[in-house]
Short mmCIF file of C-alpha atoms and ligand atoms in Angstrom, two decimals:
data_model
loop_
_atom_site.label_atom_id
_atom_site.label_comp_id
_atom_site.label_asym_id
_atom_site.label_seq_id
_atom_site.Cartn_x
_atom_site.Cartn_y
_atom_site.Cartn_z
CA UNK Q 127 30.62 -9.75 4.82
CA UNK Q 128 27.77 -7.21 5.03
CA UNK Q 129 24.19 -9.00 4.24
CA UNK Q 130 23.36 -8.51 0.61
CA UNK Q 131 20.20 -6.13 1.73
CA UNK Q 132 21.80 -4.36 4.27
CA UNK Q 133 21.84 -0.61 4.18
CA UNK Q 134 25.52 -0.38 3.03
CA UNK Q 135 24.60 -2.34 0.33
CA UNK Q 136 22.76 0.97 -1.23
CA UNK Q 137 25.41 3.60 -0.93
CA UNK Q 138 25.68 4.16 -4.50
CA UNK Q 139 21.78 5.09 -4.79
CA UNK Q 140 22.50 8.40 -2.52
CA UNK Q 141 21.97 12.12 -3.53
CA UNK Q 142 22.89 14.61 -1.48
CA UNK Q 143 19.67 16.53 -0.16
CA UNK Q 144 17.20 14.26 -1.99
CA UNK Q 145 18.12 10.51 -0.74
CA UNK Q 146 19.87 9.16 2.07
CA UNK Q 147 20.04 5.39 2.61
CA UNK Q 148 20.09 4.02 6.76
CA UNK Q 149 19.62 1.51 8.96
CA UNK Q 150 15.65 1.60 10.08
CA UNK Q 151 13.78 -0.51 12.74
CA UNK Q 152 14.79 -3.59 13.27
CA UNK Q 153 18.52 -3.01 11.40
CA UNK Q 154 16.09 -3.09 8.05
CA UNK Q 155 17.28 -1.23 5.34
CA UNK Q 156 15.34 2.01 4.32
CA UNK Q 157 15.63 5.19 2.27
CA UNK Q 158 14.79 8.51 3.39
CA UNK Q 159 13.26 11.14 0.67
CA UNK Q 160 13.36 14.39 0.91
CA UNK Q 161 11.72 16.23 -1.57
CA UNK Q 162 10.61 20.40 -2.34
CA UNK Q 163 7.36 19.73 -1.10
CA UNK Q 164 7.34 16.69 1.41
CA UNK Q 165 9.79 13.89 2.61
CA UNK Q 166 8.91 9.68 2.84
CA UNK Q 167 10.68 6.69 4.17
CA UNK Q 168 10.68 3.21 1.99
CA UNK Q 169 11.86 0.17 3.63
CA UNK Q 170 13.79 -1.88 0.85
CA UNK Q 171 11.67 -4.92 2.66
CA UNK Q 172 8.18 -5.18 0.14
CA UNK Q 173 9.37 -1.91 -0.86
CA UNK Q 174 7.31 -1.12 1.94
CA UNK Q 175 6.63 2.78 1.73
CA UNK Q 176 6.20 3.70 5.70
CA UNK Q 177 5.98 7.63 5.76
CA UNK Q 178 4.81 10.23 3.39
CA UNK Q 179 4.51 13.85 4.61
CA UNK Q 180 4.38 16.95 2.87
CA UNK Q 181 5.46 20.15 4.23
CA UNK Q 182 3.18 21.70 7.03
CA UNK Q 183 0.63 18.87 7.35
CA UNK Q 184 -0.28 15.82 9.30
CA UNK Q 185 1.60 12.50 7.68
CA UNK Q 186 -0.60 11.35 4.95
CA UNK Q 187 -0.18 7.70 5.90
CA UNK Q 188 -0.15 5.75 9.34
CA UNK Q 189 2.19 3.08 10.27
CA UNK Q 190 1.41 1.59 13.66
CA UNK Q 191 4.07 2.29 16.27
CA UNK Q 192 3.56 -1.44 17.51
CA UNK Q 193 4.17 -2.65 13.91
CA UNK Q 194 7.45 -5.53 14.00
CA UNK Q 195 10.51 -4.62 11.85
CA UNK Q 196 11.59 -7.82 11.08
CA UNK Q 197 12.99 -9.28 7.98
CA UNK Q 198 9.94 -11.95 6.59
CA UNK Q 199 7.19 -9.97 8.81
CA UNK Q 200 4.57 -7.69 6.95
CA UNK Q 201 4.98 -4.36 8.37
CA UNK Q 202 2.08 -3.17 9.80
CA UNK Q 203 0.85 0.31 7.77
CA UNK Q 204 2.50 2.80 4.85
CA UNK Q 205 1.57 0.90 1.53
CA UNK Q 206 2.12 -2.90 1.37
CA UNK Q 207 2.13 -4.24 -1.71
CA UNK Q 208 0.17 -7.02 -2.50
CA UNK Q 209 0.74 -9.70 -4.89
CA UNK Q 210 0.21 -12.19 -6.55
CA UNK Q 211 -2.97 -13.18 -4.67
CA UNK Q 212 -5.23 -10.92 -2.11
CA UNK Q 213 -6.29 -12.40 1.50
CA UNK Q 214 -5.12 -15.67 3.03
CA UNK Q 215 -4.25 -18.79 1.87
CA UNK Q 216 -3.74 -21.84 2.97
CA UNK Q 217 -0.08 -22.42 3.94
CA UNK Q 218 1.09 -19.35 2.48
CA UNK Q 219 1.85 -15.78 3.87
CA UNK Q 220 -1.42 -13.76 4.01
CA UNK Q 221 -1.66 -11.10 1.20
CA UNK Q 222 1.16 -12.85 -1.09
CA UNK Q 223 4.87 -13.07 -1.02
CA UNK Q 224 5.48 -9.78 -2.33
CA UNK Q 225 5.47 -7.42 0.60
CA UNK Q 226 7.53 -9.76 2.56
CA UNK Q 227 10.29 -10.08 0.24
CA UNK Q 228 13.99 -7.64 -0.19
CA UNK Q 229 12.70 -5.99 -3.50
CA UNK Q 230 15.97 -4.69 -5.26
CA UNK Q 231 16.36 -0.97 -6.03
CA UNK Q 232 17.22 -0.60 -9.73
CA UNK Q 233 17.10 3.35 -9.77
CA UNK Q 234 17.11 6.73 -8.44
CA UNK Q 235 16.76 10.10 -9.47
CA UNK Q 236 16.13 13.23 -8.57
CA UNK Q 237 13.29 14.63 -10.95
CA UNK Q 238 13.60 18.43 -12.17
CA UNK Q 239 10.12 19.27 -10.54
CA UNK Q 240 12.12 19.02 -7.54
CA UNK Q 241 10.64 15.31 -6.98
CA UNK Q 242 12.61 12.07 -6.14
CA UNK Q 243 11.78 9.18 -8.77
CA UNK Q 244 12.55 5.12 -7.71
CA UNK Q 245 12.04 1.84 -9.36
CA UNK Q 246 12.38 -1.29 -7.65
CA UNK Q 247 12.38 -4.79 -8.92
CA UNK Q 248 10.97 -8.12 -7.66
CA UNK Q 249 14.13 -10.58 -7.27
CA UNK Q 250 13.86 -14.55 -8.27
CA UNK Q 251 12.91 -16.26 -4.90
CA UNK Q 252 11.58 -19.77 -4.19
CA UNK Q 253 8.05 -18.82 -3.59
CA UNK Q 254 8.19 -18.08 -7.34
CA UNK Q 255 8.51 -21.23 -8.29
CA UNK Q 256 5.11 -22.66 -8.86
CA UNK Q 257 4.20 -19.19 -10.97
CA UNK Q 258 5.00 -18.56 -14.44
CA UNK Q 259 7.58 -16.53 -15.07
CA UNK Q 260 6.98 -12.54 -14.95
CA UNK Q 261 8.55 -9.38 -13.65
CA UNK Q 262 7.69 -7.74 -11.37
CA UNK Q 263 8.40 -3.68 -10.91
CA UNK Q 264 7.55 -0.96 -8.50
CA UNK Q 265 7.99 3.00 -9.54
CA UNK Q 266 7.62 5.46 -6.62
CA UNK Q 267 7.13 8.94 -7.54
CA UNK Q 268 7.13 11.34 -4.46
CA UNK Q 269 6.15 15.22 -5.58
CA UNK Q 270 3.63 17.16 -3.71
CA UNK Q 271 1.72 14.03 -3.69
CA UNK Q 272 2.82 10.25 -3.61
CA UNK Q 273 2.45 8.38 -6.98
CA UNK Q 274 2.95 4.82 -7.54
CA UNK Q 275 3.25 1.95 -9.94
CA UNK Q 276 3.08 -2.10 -9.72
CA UNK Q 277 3.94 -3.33 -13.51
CA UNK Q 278 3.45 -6.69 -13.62
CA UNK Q 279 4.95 -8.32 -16.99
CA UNK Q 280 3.99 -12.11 -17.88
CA UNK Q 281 7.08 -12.96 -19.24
CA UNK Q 282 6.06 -17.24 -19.94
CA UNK Q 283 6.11 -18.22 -23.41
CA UNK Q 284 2.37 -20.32 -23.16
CA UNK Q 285 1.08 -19.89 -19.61
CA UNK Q 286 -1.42 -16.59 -18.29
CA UNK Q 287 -0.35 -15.32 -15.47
CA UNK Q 288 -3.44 -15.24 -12.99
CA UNK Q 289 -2.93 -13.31 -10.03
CA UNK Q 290 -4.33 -10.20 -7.91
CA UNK Q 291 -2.25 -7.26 -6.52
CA UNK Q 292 -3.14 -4.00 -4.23
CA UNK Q 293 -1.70 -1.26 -2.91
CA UNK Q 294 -3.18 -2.19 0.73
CA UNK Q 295 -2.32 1.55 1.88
CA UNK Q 296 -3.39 3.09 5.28
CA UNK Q 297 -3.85 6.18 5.68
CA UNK Q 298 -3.40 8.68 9.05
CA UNK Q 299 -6.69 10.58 9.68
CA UNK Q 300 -7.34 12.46 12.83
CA UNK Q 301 -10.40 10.71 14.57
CA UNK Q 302 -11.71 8.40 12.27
CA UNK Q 303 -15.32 8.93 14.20
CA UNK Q 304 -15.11 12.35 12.02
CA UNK Q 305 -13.86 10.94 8.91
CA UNK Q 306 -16.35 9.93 5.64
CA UNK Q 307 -15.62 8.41 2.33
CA UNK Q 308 -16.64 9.27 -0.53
CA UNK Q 309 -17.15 7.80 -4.01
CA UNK Q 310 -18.35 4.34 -3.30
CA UNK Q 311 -21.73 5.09 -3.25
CA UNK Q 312 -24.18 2.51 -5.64
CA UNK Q 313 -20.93 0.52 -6.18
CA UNK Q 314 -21.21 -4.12 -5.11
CA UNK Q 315 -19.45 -5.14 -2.45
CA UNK Q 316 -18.23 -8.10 -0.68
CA UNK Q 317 -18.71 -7.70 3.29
CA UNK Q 318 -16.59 -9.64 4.86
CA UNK Q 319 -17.29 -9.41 8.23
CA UNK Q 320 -20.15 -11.08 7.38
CA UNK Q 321 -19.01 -14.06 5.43
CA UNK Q 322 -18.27 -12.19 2.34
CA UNK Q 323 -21.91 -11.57 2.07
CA UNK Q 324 -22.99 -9.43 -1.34
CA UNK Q 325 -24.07 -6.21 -0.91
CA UNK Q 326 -24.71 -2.55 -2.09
CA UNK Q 327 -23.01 0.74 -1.13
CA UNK Q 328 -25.95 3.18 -0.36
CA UNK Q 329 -23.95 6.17 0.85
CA UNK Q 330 -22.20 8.93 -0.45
CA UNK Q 331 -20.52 9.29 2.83
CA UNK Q 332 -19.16 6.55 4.46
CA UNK Q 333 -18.48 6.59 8.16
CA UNK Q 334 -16.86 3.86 9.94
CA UNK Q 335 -18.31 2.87 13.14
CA UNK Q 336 -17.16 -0.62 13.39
CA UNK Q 337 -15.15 -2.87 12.00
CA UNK Q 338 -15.09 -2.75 8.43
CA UNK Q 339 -13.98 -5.22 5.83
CA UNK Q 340 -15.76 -4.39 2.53
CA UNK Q 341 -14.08 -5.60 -1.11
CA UNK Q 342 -15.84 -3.03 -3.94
CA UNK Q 343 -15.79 -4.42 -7.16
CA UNK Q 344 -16.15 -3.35 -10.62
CA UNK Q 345 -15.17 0.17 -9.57
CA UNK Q 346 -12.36 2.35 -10.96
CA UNK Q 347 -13.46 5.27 -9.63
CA UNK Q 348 -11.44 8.11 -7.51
CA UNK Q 349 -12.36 8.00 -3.29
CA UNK Q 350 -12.16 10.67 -0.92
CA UNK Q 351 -10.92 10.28 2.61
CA UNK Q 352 -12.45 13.71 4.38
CA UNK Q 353 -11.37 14.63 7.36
CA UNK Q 354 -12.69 17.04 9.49
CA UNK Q 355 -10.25 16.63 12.17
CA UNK Q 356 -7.55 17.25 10.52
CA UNK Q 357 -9.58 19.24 7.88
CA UNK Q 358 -8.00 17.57 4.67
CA UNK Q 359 -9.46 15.62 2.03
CA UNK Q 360 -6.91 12.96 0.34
CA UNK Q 361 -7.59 12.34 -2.92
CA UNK Q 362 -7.17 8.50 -3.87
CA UNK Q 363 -6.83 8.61 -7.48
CA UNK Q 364 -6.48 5.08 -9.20
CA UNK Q 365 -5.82 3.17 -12.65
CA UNK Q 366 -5.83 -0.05 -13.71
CA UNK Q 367 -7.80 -1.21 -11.32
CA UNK Q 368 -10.75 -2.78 -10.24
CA UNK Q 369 -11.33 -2.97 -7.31
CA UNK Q 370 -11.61 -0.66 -3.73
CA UNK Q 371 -11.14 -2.22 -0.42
CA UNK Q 372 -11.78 -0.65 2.57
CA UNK Q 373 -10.76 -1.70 6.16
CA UNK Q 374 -10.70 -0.37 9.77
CA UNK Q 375 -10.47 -3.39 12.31
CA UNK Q 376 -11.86 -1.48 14.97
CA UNK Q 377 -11.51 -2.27 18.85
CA UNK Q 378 -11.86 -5.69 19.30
CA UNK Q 379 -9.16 -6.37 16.31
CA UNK Q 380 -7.56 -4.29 16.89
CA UNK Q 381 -6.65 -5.67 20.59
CA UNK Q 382 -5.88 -8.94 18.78
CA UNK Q 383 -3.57 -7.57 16.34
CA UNK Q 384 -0.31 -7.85 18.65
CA UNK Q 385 1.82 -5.55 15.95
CA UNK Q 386 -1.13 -2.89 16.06
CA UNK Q 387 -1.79 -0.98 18.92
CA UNK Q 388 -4.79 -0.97 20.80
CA UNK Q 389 -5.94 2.57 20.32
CA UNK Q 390 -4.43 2.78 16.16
CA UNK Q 391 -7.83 1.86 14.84
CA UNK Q 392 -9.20 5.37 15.86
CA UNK Q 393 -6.09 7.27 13.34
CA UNK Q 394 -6.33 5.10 10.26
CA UNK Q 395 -8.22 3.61 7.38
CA UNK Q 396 -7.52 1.75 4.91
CA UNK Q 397 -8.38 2.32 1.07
CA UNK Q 398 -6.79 0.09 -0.94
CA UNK Q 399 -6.31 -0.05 -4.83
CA UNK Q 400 -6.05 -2.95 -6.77
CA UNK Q 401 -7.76 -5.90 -8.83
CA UNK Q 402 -8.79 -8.77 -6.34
CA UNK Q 403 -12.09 -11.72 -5.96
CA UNK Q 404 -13.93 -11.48 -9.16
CA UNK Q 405 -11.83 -8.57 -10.50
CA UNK Q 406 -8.05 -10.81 -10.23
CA UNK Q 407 -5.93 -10.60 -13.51
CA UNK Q 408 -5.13 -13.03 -15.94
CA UNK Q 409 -2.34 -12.00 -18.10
CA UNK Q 410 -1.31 -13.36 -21.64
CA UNK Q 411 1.99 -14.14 -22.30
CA UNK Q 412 4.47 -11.14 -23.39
CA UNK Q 413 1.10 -8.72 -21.87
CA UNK Q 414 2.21 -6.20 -18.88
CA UNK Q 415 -0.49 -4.63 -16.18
CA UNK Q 416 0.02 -1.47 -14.42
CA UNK Q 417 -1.91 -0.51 -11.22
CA UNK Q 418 -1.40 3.30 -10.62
CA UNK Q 419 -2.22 5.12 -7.56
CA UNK Q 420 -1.83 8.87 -6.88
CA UNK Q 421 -2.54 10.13 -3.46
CA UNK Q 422 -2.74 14.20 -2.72
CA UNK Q 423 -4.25 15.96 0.12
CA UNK Q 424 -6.13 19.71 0.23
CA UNK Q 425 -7.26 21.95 3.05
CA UNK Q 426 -11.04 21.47 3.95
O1 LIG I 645 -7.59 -5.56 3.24
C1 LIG I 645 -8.29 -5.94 4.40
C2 LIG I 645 -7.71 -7.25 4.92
O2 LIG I 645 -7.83 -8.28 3.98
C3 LIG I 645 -8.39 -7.59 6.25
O3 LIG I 645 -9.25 -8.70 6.14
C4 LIG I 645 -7.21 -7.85 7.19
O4 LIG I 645 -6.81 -9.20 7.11
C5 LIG I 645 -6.20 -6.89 6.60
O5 LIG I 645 -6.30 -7.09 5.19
C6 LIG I 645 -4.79 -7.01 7.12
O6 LIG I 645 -4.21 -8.19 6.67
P1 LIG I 645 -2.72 -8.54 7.25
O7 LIG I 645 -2.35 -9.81 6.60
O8 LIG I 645 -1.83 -7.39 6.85
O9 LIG I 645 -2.88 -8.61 8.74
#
């Protein structure tokens, strides 16, 4: 009897050139994309996107080479998703149950752009118990640039559904000492590296040069990542939400991350998309939210 999320399990999603489906890391099931432009990897575990690379450049994304591959264990980089609450919590898995669980893959198609199109959906699990009842979908778009939807639907007949979600994505730059970003600048924050203190961005060009933990709120604004190493700028274009983290856990978390290695914080940031603190969600019955994210990258 294979296991019901195993990679043989998927067969039927194939297409010759465009999607193959394989055992990754850890015996996890994941899909490899191959597209006109670029190719990704998506681990059917959170729906966990792990590689996105177009054609000629640098991966856009990082995952850590010391990240576990293990079925209930956040893999550590790509895009996890986050939902239905941001951040820890007492006696629950950090960052929600989402990214932990075996999403199920509905559908997959090969776009005529020359683009490969997916939709995944949330199964019924345990951990849903205590929530109202909703769906819960995931559309992955990958083109020339990686595009991506979380619908959330509160399908209860009386009850909101209060919650927050975020793409929590990490991105691959080439030294982050030469790396800015952009768009934040005049925008509230929460620091919190510094007990979630309240604060004010006051640059247009943000350079990371310790750890870095900042929640921006009230902002639906586009950032730029700009790398001079690698001389790229990625474009993190966003709707539906709210909010803009940004993290790099520099050295000393770094060291005490044991599924990050101790060097990673020096290739990756994080800019993350989504509506969390102040800006969290609260859905009426029969109501749907979408949080859209488009990344792209151009020469410098
Ligand atoms: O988004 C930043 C953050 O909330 C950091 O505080 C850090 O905890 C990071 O997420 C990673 O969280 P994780 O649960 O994936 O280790």
């Amino acid at each position: 009897m294979i296991a019901p999320t195993s990679h043989e399990n998927h067969r039927q999603f194939e297409l010759p050139g465009r999607i193959t489906v394989l055992e990754g890391n850890g015996e996890l099931p994941k899909l490899e994309l191959t597209t006109d432009w670029s190719t990704a990897e998506i681990y059917l575990q959170g729906a966990h996107i792990t590689d996105f690379q177009k054609r000629g450049e640098e991966p856009l994304l990082f995952t850590s080479r010391c990240s576990r591959f293990l079925a209930g264990q956040p893999i550590r980089g790509g895009v996890p998703v986050i939902f239905p609450w941001f951040g820890s919590r007492e006696g629950e898995p950090a960052h929600g149950f989402a990214r932990l669980a075996a999403w199920r893959l509905q559908e997959a198609t090969a776009i005529p752009e020359g683009g490969v199109s997916l939709r995944f959906s949330l199964p019924e699990a345990p951990a849903r118990a205590t929530w109202p009842e909703f769906s819960a979908n995931y559309i992955i778009t990958v083109t020339d640039r990686l595009a991506i939807e979380l619908i959330i639907t509160n399908l209860s007949p009386g009850q909101p559904l209060i919650f927050e979600n975020c793409l929590h994505t990490y991105f691959n730059v080439g030294d982050i000492n030469a790396t800015t970003i952009r768009g934040l600048q005049g925008v509230g924050y929460l620091d919190k590296t510094q007990q979630f203190a309240q604060k004010t961005e006051a640059n247009e060009a943000i350079r990371i040069t310790e750890e870095t933990d900042r929640i921006y709120l009230n902002t639906t604004t586009a950032v730029e990542i700009v790398d001079e190493k690698l001389r790229r700028r990625i474009q993190v274009n966003k709707r539906g939400s709210a909010s803009t983290v940004v993290w790099n856990p520099w050295s000393a978390k770094a060291q005490a991350m044991p599924d990050f290695c101790n060097e990673d914080y020096l290739t990756m940031v994080c800019v993350e998309s989504g509506n969390v603190a102040e800006n969290k969600l609260s859905l009426p019955p029969g109501r749907s939210a979408v949080l859209q994210v488009e990344y792209s990258s151009t020469a410098l």
